[in-house]
Amino acid sequence: MNLFTVLEKGFPRDKSSCAIETSDGLYYSWDDLEKATSKLANLLASLKLPKGARVAVQVEKSPEALFLYLATIKAGLVFLPLNSAYQATEMEYFLDNSKPAVVVCSPNCFSWLSKLAFKSGTQQVYTLGERRDGSLLERAASHSNQFDTVTMKDEELAAILYTSGTTGRSKGAMLTHKNLSSNAQVLQKYWSWKKGDVLLHALPIFHVHGLFVASHGALINGSKMIWMPKLDIDQLIKFLPRSTILMGVPTFYTRLLADSRFTKEVCKNMRLFIAGSAPLLAETFNEFIEKTGYTILERYGMSETVMLTSNSYSGRRVAGAVGLPLPGTQVRVMNEQRQLCKVNEVGAVEVKGPNIFVGYWEMPEKTKEEFTADGWFKTGDVGRWGGENTSGKVPDDYLCIVGRSKDLIISGGYNIYPKEIESFIDDMPGVQESAVIGIPHPDFGEAVVAIVVPKPGCNLDGAAIIADLKGRIANFKVPKRVAIVSELPRNAMGKVQKNILRQDYQTT
Ligand code: MCA
Ligand code: AMP
């Protein structure tokens, strides 16, 4: 079934009620949402694209960007969201790899992005600005505000989400209508969404957390969203008293806790605070209880799988644990002998279920590598059931993520693959080699640091390397610090010992 049909079943009967209130004072009713979505779906349908054609979107967050997503799904096309921080080199790869039929970009990026898009074979490039400006809405305006949702099979594609790879090349995770609708239905029940819930939405909508987990949750429950273009603590504190649910990466919670205006009173209407995308520190978990009386619910997921596990809504929420497998999802932890780990034994986390993606876009070999022979997806995360952590005993059926087998840094909820940054630095003149590591950071959880070795006789300047990278890759990937050294520590096999570097560079 089309994902839109599943979501639409939850829309309220009273279509004049508010679906989205923006932090700058605009109100969109459910009727507005449906009509705008239908107009956009009609525009897309008028292009007569085959099922499965990709609509790649790199725009800033706005209600219209959400309507464009819903319209793409409604029209039976494949939505491909891209982080608005990505720069030309990164975009060129995504467009070449995915060959979208339609590209929608911010008006100020049109001149360079349209060139890249047409070069990769795109037929149409529209623009969509943050304030309802751009050619997309102009073109959609003349179309009908009625559209019959295209019938889709469960296994047909709804979205492709690029996730970085350990080799430095991003892979497009293909998610089906069933992957997304089953997860939305499960989470609605599991987190006990209620009539009258109001979601405070401050996450970006180009990744799983903000687009699927948060938006789907409100849509399928017919709940209002208070819509913020990005995290702004003043605005968050202003709107919390009128909200009941907040979803955020751990940085949301550490920033709230650091603000003296964040009090019990501000939270008085709240029902649920949810954290994910990166580990929530036990000290944040505990401080939050102390300051507000609320226990943050931590959950765990991936772009390839949407949500996998969650702490209990009505039962226990444990610091440092990501909880129980969601209904319908199977999770196993395997040791090196390929046996199921016992409680407290650390191993590789593997998963199965209706929410698991169907493969990486045009990478059948890579897809095969990431699944076991018996069909389990290898998450690359390292975990254990139960055991003990700094907060005490963890229930035996609760999963703890204790590390990653993939060389990955998670900074403020964004995944950064060191290999990608290293290859940019290694290509710079005068650079012999580099190693990129993540170190603890009070705001972002982890921060990127690069350790660079110059070629003999060359002088390098860390600040110049940072400035160069800022012009070429998404800003969140740029190292917060670059250290120049004469050599990198290596083991007997010649492999760079990143654990030693992480110890040596513990602070930025
Ligand atoms: C911004 N900057 C960052 C990050 N964000 N640096 C490192 N890591 C980051 N995450 C840098 C900018 O480059 C800039 O640097 C400076 O910080 C200020 O930028 P600004 O845009 O003002 O930052 P911000 O608004 O304070 O953003 C921080 C943030 C944001 C709120 C934590 O990054 C965010 O919304 N993160 C959420 C990511 C997310 O949704 N992840 C879900 C992925 P300079 O001044 O030098 O230019 S989905 C997923 O992971 C799975 C499926 C799951 O489980 O959910
Ligand atoms: P992404 O590739 O952006 O989908 O990020 C998925 C990765 O984020 C997972 O494989 C985990 O490593 C990490 N992740 C997500 N949620 C959590 C969590 N609650 N605790 C620890 N790691 C998490």
Coordinates of C-alpha atoms and ligand atoms in Angstrom, one line a residue:
M1 CA 0.0 0.0 0.0
N2 CA 1.1 3.6 -0.7
L3 CA 2.7 5.0 2.5
F4 CA 0.7 8.2 2.0
T5 CA -2.5 6.2 2.2
V6 CA -1.4 4.7 5.5
L7 CA -0.4 8.1 6.9
E8 CA -3.6 9.8 5.6
K9 CA -5.8 7.3 7.6
G10 CA -4.7 9.1 10.7
F11 CA -5.5 12.7 9.5
P12 CA -8.2 14.2 11.6
R13 CA -11.8 14.5 10.4
D14 CA -11.8 18.2 11.1
K15 CA -9.7 19.4 8.2
S16 CA -9.8 23.0 9.3
S17 CA -7.8 22.2 12.4
C18 CA -4.1 23.1 12.5
A19 CA -1.6 20.6 11.1
I20 CA 1.5 22.8 11.2
E21 CA 2.1 26.0 13.1
T22 CA 5.5 27.6 12.2
S23 CA 7.7 29.3 14.7
D24 CA 7.3 32.5 12.7
G25 CA 3.5 32.5 13.1
L26 CA 2.0 30.8 10.1
Y27 CA -0.8 28.2 10.4
Y28 CA -1.4 25.4 7.9
S29 CA -4.7 23.4 8.3
W30 CA -4.9 19.8 7.3
D31 CA -6.9 21.0 4.3
D32 CA -4.0 23.3 3.4
L33 CA -1.6 20.3 3.7
E34 CA -3.7 18.0 1.6
K35 CA -4.4 20.6 -1.2
A36 CA -0.8 21.8 -1.4
T37 CA 0.4 18.2 -1.5
S38 CA -2.1 17.4 -4.3
K39 CA -1.0 20.4 -6.4
L40 CA 2.6 19.3 -6.1
A41 CA 1.7 15.7 -6.9
N42 CA -0.2 16.9 -10.0
L43 CA 2.8 18.9 -11.1
L44 CA 5.1 15.8 -10.7
A45 CA 2.5 13.6 -12.4
S46 CA 2.4 16.0 -15.4
L47 CA 6.0 15.2 -16.1
K48 CA 4.8 11.6 -16.9
L49 CA 7.8 10.0 -15.2
P50 CA 8.0 6.2 -14.8
K51 CA 7.4 4.7 -11.4
G52 CA 10.6 4.6 -9.5
A53 CA 11.9 7.9 -10.9
R54 CA 13.9 9.8 -8.3
V55 CA 13.1 13.3 -7.1
A56 CA 16.2 14.7 -5.4
V57 CA 15.7 17.5 -3.0
Q58 CA 18.3 19.8 -1.4
V59 CA 16.4 22.6 0.2
E60 CA 16.1 24.3 3.6
K61 CA 13.4 23.1 5.9
S62 CA 9.9 24.5 5.4
P63 CA 6.4 23.2 5.5
E64 CA 6.4 23.2 1.7
A65 CA 9.5 21.0 1.7
L66 CA 7.5 18.5 3.7
F67 CA 4.5 18.8 1.3
L68 CA 7.0 18.1 -1.6
Y69 CA 8.0 14.9 0.2
L70 CA 4.4 13.8 0.7
A71 CA 3.6 14.7 -3.0
T72 CA 6.5 12.6 -4.2
I73 CA 5.2 9.6 -2.2
K74 CA 1.6 10.3 -3.3
A75 CA 2.7 10.4 -7.0
G76 CA 4.5 7.0 -6.7
L77 CA 7.9 8.5 -7.2
V78 CA 11.1 8.1 -5.1
F79 CA 12.1 10.8 -2.7
L80 CA 15.8 11.5 -2.3
P81 CA 16.5 14.1 0.4
L82 CA 20.0 15.7 0.6
N83 CA 21.5 17.6 3.5
S84 CA 21.5 21.3 2.7
A85 CA 25.1 21.5 3.9
Y86 CA 26.4 19.4 1.1
Q87 CA 28.6 21.3 -1.4
A88 CA 29.3 20.9 -5.1
T89 CA 31.7 17.9 -5.0
E90 CA 29.4 16.0 -2.7
M91 CA 26.3 16.9 -4.7
E92 CA 27.9 15.9 -8.0
Y93 CA 28.5 12.4 -6.6
F94 CA 24.9 12.0 -5.4
L95 CA 23.4 13.2 -8.6
D96 CA 25.7 11.1 -10.8
N97 CA 25.0 8.1 -8.7
S98 CA 21.2 8.4 -8.4
K99 CA 20.4 10.0 -11.8
P100 CA 17.3 11.8 -10.5
A101 CA 14.6 12.8 -13.1
V102 CA 13.7 15.9 -11.0
V103 CA 15.9 18.1 -8.8
V104 CA 14.6 20.7 -6.4
C105 CA 17.1 23.1 -4.9
S106 CA 17.3 26.4 -3.0
P107 CA 17.0 29.4 -5.3
N108 CA 20.5 30.6 -4.3
C109 CA 22.0 27.2 -5.4
F110 CA 20.2 27.0 -8.8
S111 CA 23.1 28.3 -11.0
W112 CA 25.7 25.7 -9.9
L113 CA 23.3 22.9 -9.0
S114 CA 21.3 22.9 -12.2
K115 CA 24.5 22.6 -14.2
L116 CA 25.4 19.4 -12.2
A117 CA 21.9 18.1 -12.5
F118 CA 21.5 18.5 -16.2
K119 CA 25.0 17.0 -16.6
S120 CA 23.7 13.9 -14.8
G121 CA 20.6 13.6 -17.0
T122 CA 18.0 15.4 -14.9
Q123 CA 15.0 16.6 -16.9
Q124 CA 13.6 19.3 -14.6
V125 CA 15.2 21.5 -12.0
Y126 CA 12.9 23.5 -9.8
T127 CA 13.7 25.9 -6.9
L128 CA 12.1 26.1 -3.5
G129 CA 13.1 28.7 -0.9
E130 CA 12.4 28.9 2.8
R131 CA 9.6 31.4 2.4
R132 CA 7.4 29.9 -0.3
D133 CA 9.5 31.4 -3.1
G134 CA 10.9 29.6 -6.1
S135 CA 9.7 28.0 -9.3
L136 CA 8.3 24.8 -7.8
L137 CA 5.3 26.5 -6.1
E138 CA 4.8 28.8 -9.1
R139 CA 4.5 25.8 -11.4
A140 CA 2.3 23.9 -9.0
A141 CA -0.1 26.8 -8.5
S142 CA -2.1 26.2 -11.7
H143 CA -2.6 22.5 -11.0
S144 CA -5.7 20.9 -9.4
N145 CA -5.8 20.5 -5.6
Q146 CA -7.2 17.0 -6.0
F147 CA -5.0 14.0 -6.7
D148 CA -5.7 10.3 -6.4
T149 CA -2.8 8.7 -4.6
V150 CA -1.0 6.3 -6.9
T151 CA -1.4 2.6 -5.9
M152 CA 1.9 1.2 -4.8
K153 CA 3.0 -2.3 -3.9
D154 CA 4.5 -2.7 -0.4
E155 CA 7.9 -3.6 -1.8
E156 CA 8.1 -0.6 -4.2
L157 CA 10.6 2.2 -3.4
A158 CA 9.5 5.3 -1.5
A159 CA 12.8 6.9 -0.7
I160 CA 16.6 6.6 -1.1
L161 CA 18.7 8.0 1.8
Y162 CA 22.4 8.3 1.2
T163 CA 24.6 7.2 4.1
S164 CA 28.3 7.6 4.1
G165 CA 30.5 4.5 3.7
T166 CA 33.6 3.3 5.4
T167 CA 35.4 3.3 2.0
G168 CA 34.5 7.0 1.7
R169 CA 31.8 6.5 -1.0
S170 CA 28.2 7.2 0.0
K171 CA 25.6 4.5 -0.5
G172 CA 21.9 5.1 -1.2
A173 CA 19.8 3.0 1.1
M174 CA 16.6 2.0 -0.7
L175 CA 13.5 2.1 1.6
T176 CA 10.1 0.8 0.5
H177 CA 6.6 1.9 1.3
K178 CA 6.3 -1.0 3.7
N179 CA 9.6 -0.3 5.4
L180 CA 8.4 3.2 6.2
S181 CA 4.7 2.6 6.9
S182 CA 5.3 -0.5 9.2
N183 CA 7.8 1.5 11.3
A184 CA 5.4 4.5 11.6
Q185 CA 2.5 2.3 12.7
V186 CA 4.7 0.5 15.2
L187 CA 6.1 3.7 16.7
Q188 CA 2.6 5.3 17.0
K189 CA 1.5 2.4 19.3
Y190 CA 4.9 1.9 21.0
W191 CA 5.2 5.5 22.1
S192 CA 1.5 5.7 22.8
W193 CA 0.7 8.7 20.6
K194 CA -2.5 10.3 21.9
K195 CA -5.2 12.6 20.6
G196 CA -4.2 16.1 21.4
D197 CA -0.4 15.4 21.1
V198 CA 1.6 18.3 19.7
L199 CA 5.1 17.6 18.3
L200 CA 7.8 20.2 18.6
H201 CA 9.7 19.6 15.4
A202 CA 13.2 21.2 15.3
L203 CA 15.1 18.5 13.5
P204 CA 16.3 18.7 9.9
I205 CA 14.0 16.9 7.4
F206 CA 16.7 15.4 5.2
H207 CA 17.4 12.4 7.4
V208 CA 15.5 9.6 9.0
H209 CA 15.1 11.2 12.4
G210 CA 13.3 14.4 11.4
L211 CA 11.6 13.2 8.2
F212 CA 10.4 9.7 9.1
V213 CA 10.4 9.2 12.8
A214 CA 9.2 12.7 13.8
S215 CA 7.0 13.8 10.9
H216 CA 5.5 10.4 10.2
G217 CA 4.7 10.1 13.9
A218 CA 2.6 13.3 13.9
L219 CA 1.0 12.7 10.5
I220 CA -0.1 9.2 11.2
N221 CA -1.6 10.3 14.5
G222 CA -3.2 13.4 13.0
S223 CA -1.3 15.5 15.5
K224 CA -0.2 19.1 15.1
M225 CA 3.4 20.0 14.6
I226 CA 5.1 23.2 15.8
W227 CA 7.6 23.6 13.1
M228 CA 11.0 25.3 13.6
P229 CA 13.5 25.7 10.7
K230 CA 16.3 24.5 12.9
L231 CA 17.3 24.1 16.5
D232 CA 17.1 27.5 18.3
I233 CA 17.1 27.1 22.1
D234 CA 15.2 30.4 22.6
Q235 CA 12.4 29.2 20.3
L236 CA 12.4 25.7 21.7
I237 CA 11.9 27.1 25.3
K238 CA 9.2 29.4 23.9
F239 CA 7.2 26.6 22.3
L240 CA 7.8 23.8 24.8
P241 CA 4.9 24.8 27.1
R242 CA 2.5 24.3 24.2
S243 CA 3.9 20.9 23.1
T244 CA 3.7 17.4 24.4
I245 CA 6.5 15.6 22.4
L246 CA 10.0 16.5 21.5
M247 CA 12.4 14.4 19.5
G248 CA 16.0 15.4 19.3
V249 CA 19.6 14.3 19.1
P250 CA 21.5 14.4 22.4
T251 CA 22.8 17.9 21.6
F252 CA 19.2 19.2 22.0
Y253 CA 19.1 18.0 25.6
T254 CA 22.6 19.2 26.6
R255 CA 21.8 22.6 25.2
L256 CA 18.4 22.7 27.0
L257 CA 20.0 21.7 30.3
A258 CA 22.6 24.4 30.0
D259 CA 19.9 27.1 29.8
S260 CA 18.6 28.5 33.1
R261 CA 15.2 29.2 31.5
F262 CA 14.6 25.5 31.0
T263 CA 12.6 24.6 34.1
K264 CA 9.9 22.1 35.2
E265 CA 7.3 24.8 34.5
V266 CA 8.4 25.0 30.8
C267 CA 7.8 21.2 30.5
K268 CA 4.4 21.2 32.3
N269 CA 2.5 20.0 29.2
M270 CA 5.1 17.6 28.0
R271 CA 4.4 13.9 27.8
L272 CA 7.6 12.6 26.1
F273 CA 11.2 13.5 25.4
I274 CA 12.8 11.2 22.9
A275 CA 16.5 11.0 22.0
G276 CA 18.4 9.2 19.3
S277 CA 20.9 9.2 16.4
A278 CA 23.8 9.3 18.8
P279 CA 24.5 7.9 22.3
L280 CA 22.8 9.8 25.1
L281 CA 25.3 10.2 28.0
A282 CA 24.1 8.8 31.3
E283 CA 24.9 12.2 32.9
T284 CA 22.5 14.0 30.5
F285 CA 19.9 11.3 31.2
N286 CA 20.3 11.8 35.0
E287 CA 20.6 15.6 35.0
F288 CA 17.4 15.7 32.9
I289 CA 15.4 13.7 35.5
E290 CA 16.8 15.9 38.3
K291 CA 15.9 19.2 36.5
T292 CA 12.6 18.3 35.0
G293 CA 11.3 15.2 36.6
Y294 CA 11.1 13.6 33.1
T295 CA 13.0 10.5 31.9
I296 CA 14.3 10.8 28.3
L297 CA 13.3 7.8 26.2
E298 CA 16.3 6.7 24.1
R299 CA 15.9 4.7 21.0
Y300 CA 18.2 3.3 18.3
G301 CA 18.0 3.1 14.5
M302 CA 19.7 3.6 11.2
S303 CA 19.0 5.1 7.8
E304 CA 18.9 1.5 6.4
T305 CA 16.5 0.3 9.0
V306 CA 14.5 3.2 10.4
M307 CA 13.9 2.5 14.1
L308 CA 15.1 -0.8 15.6
T309 CA 14.9 -0.6 19.4
S310 CA 13.4 1.6 22.0
N311 CA 13.3 2.0 25.7
S312 CA 9.9 1.3 27.1
Y313 CA 7.1 3.9 27.1
S314 CA 5.3 2.7 30.2
G315 CA 8.1 0.4 31.7
R316 CA 11.8 1.1 32.3
R317 CA 13.9 3.6 30.6
V318 CA 17.6 2.9 31.3
A319 CA 20.5 5.3 31.0
G320 CA 23.1 4.0 28.5
A321 CA 20.7 1.4 27.0
V322 CA 18.7 1.6 23.7
G323 CA 16.0 -0.7 25.0
L324 CA 13.9 -3.5 23.5
P325 CA 13.5 -4.6 19.9
L326 CA 10.4 -2.9 18.5
P327 CA 7.5 -5.2 17.8
G328 CA 8.1 -7.1 14.5
T329 CA 11.8 -6.3 14.5
Q330 CA 14.3 -9.0 15.4
V331 CA 17.7 -8.1 16.9
R332 CA 20.6 -10.5 17.6
V333 CA 24.1 -10.0 19.0
M334 CA 26.7 -12.4 17.5
N335 CA 30.1 -13.2 18.7
E336 CA 33.2 -13.9 16.5
Q337 CA 32.4 -17.6 16.4
R338 CA 29.0 -16.6 14.8
Q339 CA 27.1 -17.8 17.9
L340 CA 24.4 -15.8 19.7
C341 CA 26.0 -13.8 22.5
K342 CA 24.9 -14.5 26.1
V343 CA 23.8 -11.7 28.3
N344 CA 26.6 -9.2 28.9
E345 CA 28.7 -10.6 26.1
V346 CA 29.8 -8.1 23.5
G347 CA 29.2 -8.8 19.8
A348 CA 28.0 -7.6 16.4
V349 CA 24.4 -6.3 16.2
E350 CA 22.3 -7.8 13.4
V351 CA 18.7 -7.1 12.6
K352 CA 15.7 -8.4 10.6
G353 CA 12.2 -7.2 10.0
P354 CA 9.7 -5.4 7.8
N355 CA 11.6 -2.1 8.4
I356 CA 14.9 -3.3 6.9
F357 CA 15.9 -1.6 3.6
V358 CA 16.0 -3.6 0.4
G359 CA 19.6 -2.8 -0.6
Y360 CA 22.0 0.0 -1.7
W361 CA 21.1 1.8 -4.9
E362 CA 23.0 0.1 -7.8
M363 CA 25.4 -1.6 -5.4
P364 CA 24.4 -5.3 -5.4
E365 CA 27.8 -6.4 -4.2
K366 CA 27.9 -4.0 -1.3
T367 CA 24.3 -5.0 -0.4
K368 CA 25.3 -8.7 -0.4
E369 CA 28.3 -8.0 1.9
E370 CA 26.1 -6.2 4.4
F371 CA 23.6 -9.1 4.8
T372 CA 24.4 -12.5 6.4
A373 CA 23.6 -15.7 4.4
D374 CA 20.5 -16.1 6.5
G375 CA 19.2 -12.6 5.7
W376 CA 20.2 -10.5 8.7
F377 CA 21.5 -7.0 8.1
K378 CA 24.8 -6.3 9.7
T379 CA 24.4 -2.9 11.4
G380 CA 28.2 -2.3 12.0
D381 CA 27.3 -1.5 15.6
V382 CA 28.7 -3.4 18.5
G383 CA 26.4 -4.2 21.4
R384 CA 25.4 -6.4 24.3
W385 CA 22.3 -7.5 26.1
G386 CA 22.0 -6.4 29.7
G387 CA 25.0 -6.2 31.8
E388 CA 26.0 -3.2 33.9
N389 CA 26.8 0.3 33.1
T390 CA 27.6 3.4 35.2
S391 CA 24.0 3.6 36.2
G392 CA 23.7 0.1 37.5
K393 CA 22.2 -3.2 36.2
V394 CA 20.6 -3.1 32.8
P395 CA 17.7 -5.6 32.2
D396 CA 18.8 -8.7 30.3
D397 CA 16.5 -8.0 27.4
Y398 CA 17.7 -4.4 26.9
L399 CA 20.3 -3.7 24.2
C400 CA 23.3 -1.5 24.9
I401 CA 25.3 -0.1 22.0
V402 CA 28.9 -0.2 23.2
G403 CA 30.8 0.7 20.1
R404 CA 31.0 0.4 16.3
S405 CA 33.0 -1.9 14.1
K406 CA 32.8 0.8 11.4
D407 CA 35.2 3.7 11.6
L408 CA 32.5 6.4 12.1
I409 CA 32.2 9.6 14.0
I410 CA 28.8 10.9 15.1
S411 CA 28.8 14.6 15.7
G412 CA 25.6 16.3 16.8
G413 CA 23.7 13.4 15.3
Y414 CA 25.4 13.5 11.9
N415 CA 27.4 10.6 10.7
I416 CA 30.9 11.4 9.4
Y417 CA 33.2 8.8 7.9
P418 CA 36.9 9.6 8.6
K419 CA 37.9 8.0 5.3
E420 CA 36.1 10.6 3.3
I421 CA 37.7 13.5 5.1
E422 CA 41.1 11.8 5.0
S423 CA 40.9 11.5 1.2
F424 CA 40.2 15.2 0.8
I425 CA 43.1 16.1 3.0
D426 CA 45.5 13.5 1.4
D427 CA 44.8 15.2 -2.0
M428 CA 46.0 18.6 -0.7
P429 CA 49.5 19.7 -1.9
G430 CA 52.2 19.0 0.6
V431 CA 50.2 16.3 2.5
Q432 CA 51.8 12.9 2.9
E433 CA 49.0 11.3 4.9
S434 CA 46.3 12.0 7.4
A435 CA 44.2 10.3 10.1
V436 CA 40.8 11.6 11.1
I437 CA 39.4 10.7 14.5
G438 CA 36.5 11.6 16.8
I439 CA 37.1 12.9 20.3
P440 CA 34.6 13.6 23.1
H441 CA 32.9 17.0 22.7
P442 CA 30.6 18.6 25.2
D443 CA 28.1 20.0 22.7
F444 CA 28.3 17.6 19.7
G445 CA 29.1 14.4 21.6
E446 CA 32.0 13.8 19.3
A447 CA 34.1 16.3 17.3
V448 CA 36.2 15.7 14.2
V449 CA 40.0 16.1 14.6
A450 CA 42.5 15.6 11.8
I451 CA 46.2 14.6 12.3
V452 CA 48.2 15.4 9.3
V453 CA 51.8 14.5 8.2
P454 CA 53.5 16.8 5.7
K455 CA 55.6 15.5 2.8
P456 CA 59.3 15.9 3.5
G457 CA 60.4 19.5 3.2
C458 CA 56.8 20.9 3.2
N459 CA 55.2 23.1 5.7
L460 CA 51.5 22.8 6.5
D461 CA 49.2 25.1 8.2
G462 CA 46.2 23.6 10.1
A463 CA 44.1 26.7 9.7
A464 CA 44.6 26.7 6.0
I465 CA 43.6 23.0 5.8
I466 CA 40.4 23.9 7.7
A467 CA 39.7 26.9 5.4
D468 CA 40.2 24.7 2.3
L469 CA 37.9 22.0 3.6
K470 CA 35.2 24.5 4.5
G471 CA 34.9 25.4 0.8
R472 CA 34.6 21.8 -0.3
I473 CA 32.6 19.7 2.1
A474 CA 29.6 20.0 4.4
N475 CA 30.5 22.2 7.3
F476 CA 29.6 19.7 10.0
K477 CA 32.3 17.3 8.6
V478 CA 35.1 20.0 8.8
P479 CA 37.6 19.1 11.5
K480 CA 37.3 21.4 14.6
R481 CA 41.1 21.0 14.9
V482 CA 44.0 20.0 12.6
A483 CA 47.3 18.9 14.2
I484 CA 50.5 18.7 12.1
V485 CA 52.8 15.9 13.1
S486 CA 55.9 14.2 11.7
E487 CA 54.5 10.7 11.7
L488 CA 51.4 8.7 12.7
P489 CA 51.6 5.8 15.3
R490 CA 51.4 2.4 13.5
N491 CA 51.2 -1.1 14.7
A492 CA 53.4 -4.0 13.6
M493 CA 51.1 -4.5 10.6
G494 CA 51.6 -0.9 9.6
K495 CA 48.0 0.1 10.5
V496 CA 47.5 3.6 11.9
Q497 CA 46.6 3.3 15.6
K498 CA 43.7 5.6 16.0
N499 CA 43.1 4.5 19.6
I500 CA 46.5 6.1 20.5
L501 CA 45.6 9.2 18.5
R502 CA 42.2 9.4 20.3
Q503 CA 44.1 9.3 23.7
D504 CA 46.7 11.9 22.6
Y505 CA 44.1 14.4 21.3
Q506 CA 41.4 14.0 23.9
T507 CA 40.5 17.6 23.9
T508 CA 39.9 20.1 21.0
Ligands
MCA1 C1 26.6 22.3 13.0 N1 27.9 22.3 13.1 C2 28.3 21.1 13.4 C3 27.2 20.3 13.5 N2 26.1 21.1 13.2 N3 29.6 20.7 13.7 C4 29.7 19.3 14.0 N4 28.6 18.5 14.1 C5 27.3 19.0 13.9 N5 26.3 18.2 13.9 C6 28.8 23.5 13.0 C7 28.6 24.3 11.7 O1 29.5 23.7 10.8 C8 29.0 25.6 12.2 O2 30.4 25.7 12.1 C9 28.6 25.7 13.6 O3 28.5 24.3 14.0 C10 27.2 26.3 13.8 O4 26.4 25.8 12.8 P1 24.8 25.8 13.1 O5 24.1 25.4 11.8 O6 24.4 27.1 13.7 O7 24.7 24.7 14.1 P2 23.5 24.3 15.0 O8 22.2 24.9 14.4 O9 23.8 24.6 16.3 O10 23.3 22.7 14.7 C11 23.7 21.8 15.6 C12 22.7 20.7 15.6 C13 22.5 20.2 14.2 C14 21.4 21.2 16.1 C15 23.1 19.6 16.5 O11 23.7 19.7 13.7 C16 21.4 19.2 14.1 O12 20.2 19.6 13.9 N6 21.7 17.9 14.1 C17 20.7 16.9 14.0 C18 21.2 15.9 13.0 C19 20.2 14.8 12.7 O13 19.0 15.1 12.5 N7 20.6 13.6 12.6 C20 19.7 12.4 12.3 C21 20.3 11.5 11.3 P3 31.2 27.0 11.6 O14 30.7 28.1 12.4 O15 32.6 26.6 11.7 O16 30.7 27.1 10.1 S1 19.3 10.1 11.1 C22 20.1 9.0 12.1 O17 21.1 9.3 12.6 C23 19.5 7.7 12.5 C24 18.6 7.0 11.6 C25 18.8 7.8 13.8 O18 18.9 7.0 14.7 O19 18.1 8.9 14.0
AMP2 P1 22.7 6.9 10.2 O1 23.7 6.2 9.3 O2 22.7 8.3 10.1 O3 21.5 6.2 9.9 O4 23.2 6.5 11.6 C1 22.9 5.3 12.2 C2 23.9 5.1 13.3 O5 23.7 6.0 14.4 C3 23.7 3.7 14.0 O6 24.3 2.7 13.2 C4 24.4 3.9 15.3 O7 25.8 3.8 15.2 C5 24.0 5.4 15.6 N1 22.9 5.5 16.6 C6 21.6 5.8 16.3 N2 20.9 5.9 17.5 C7 21.8 5.6 18.5 C8 21.7 5.6 19.9 N3 20.5 5.8 20.5 N4 22.8 5.2 20.6 C9 24.0 5.0 20.0 N5 24.1 5.1 18.6 C10 23.1 5.4 17.9

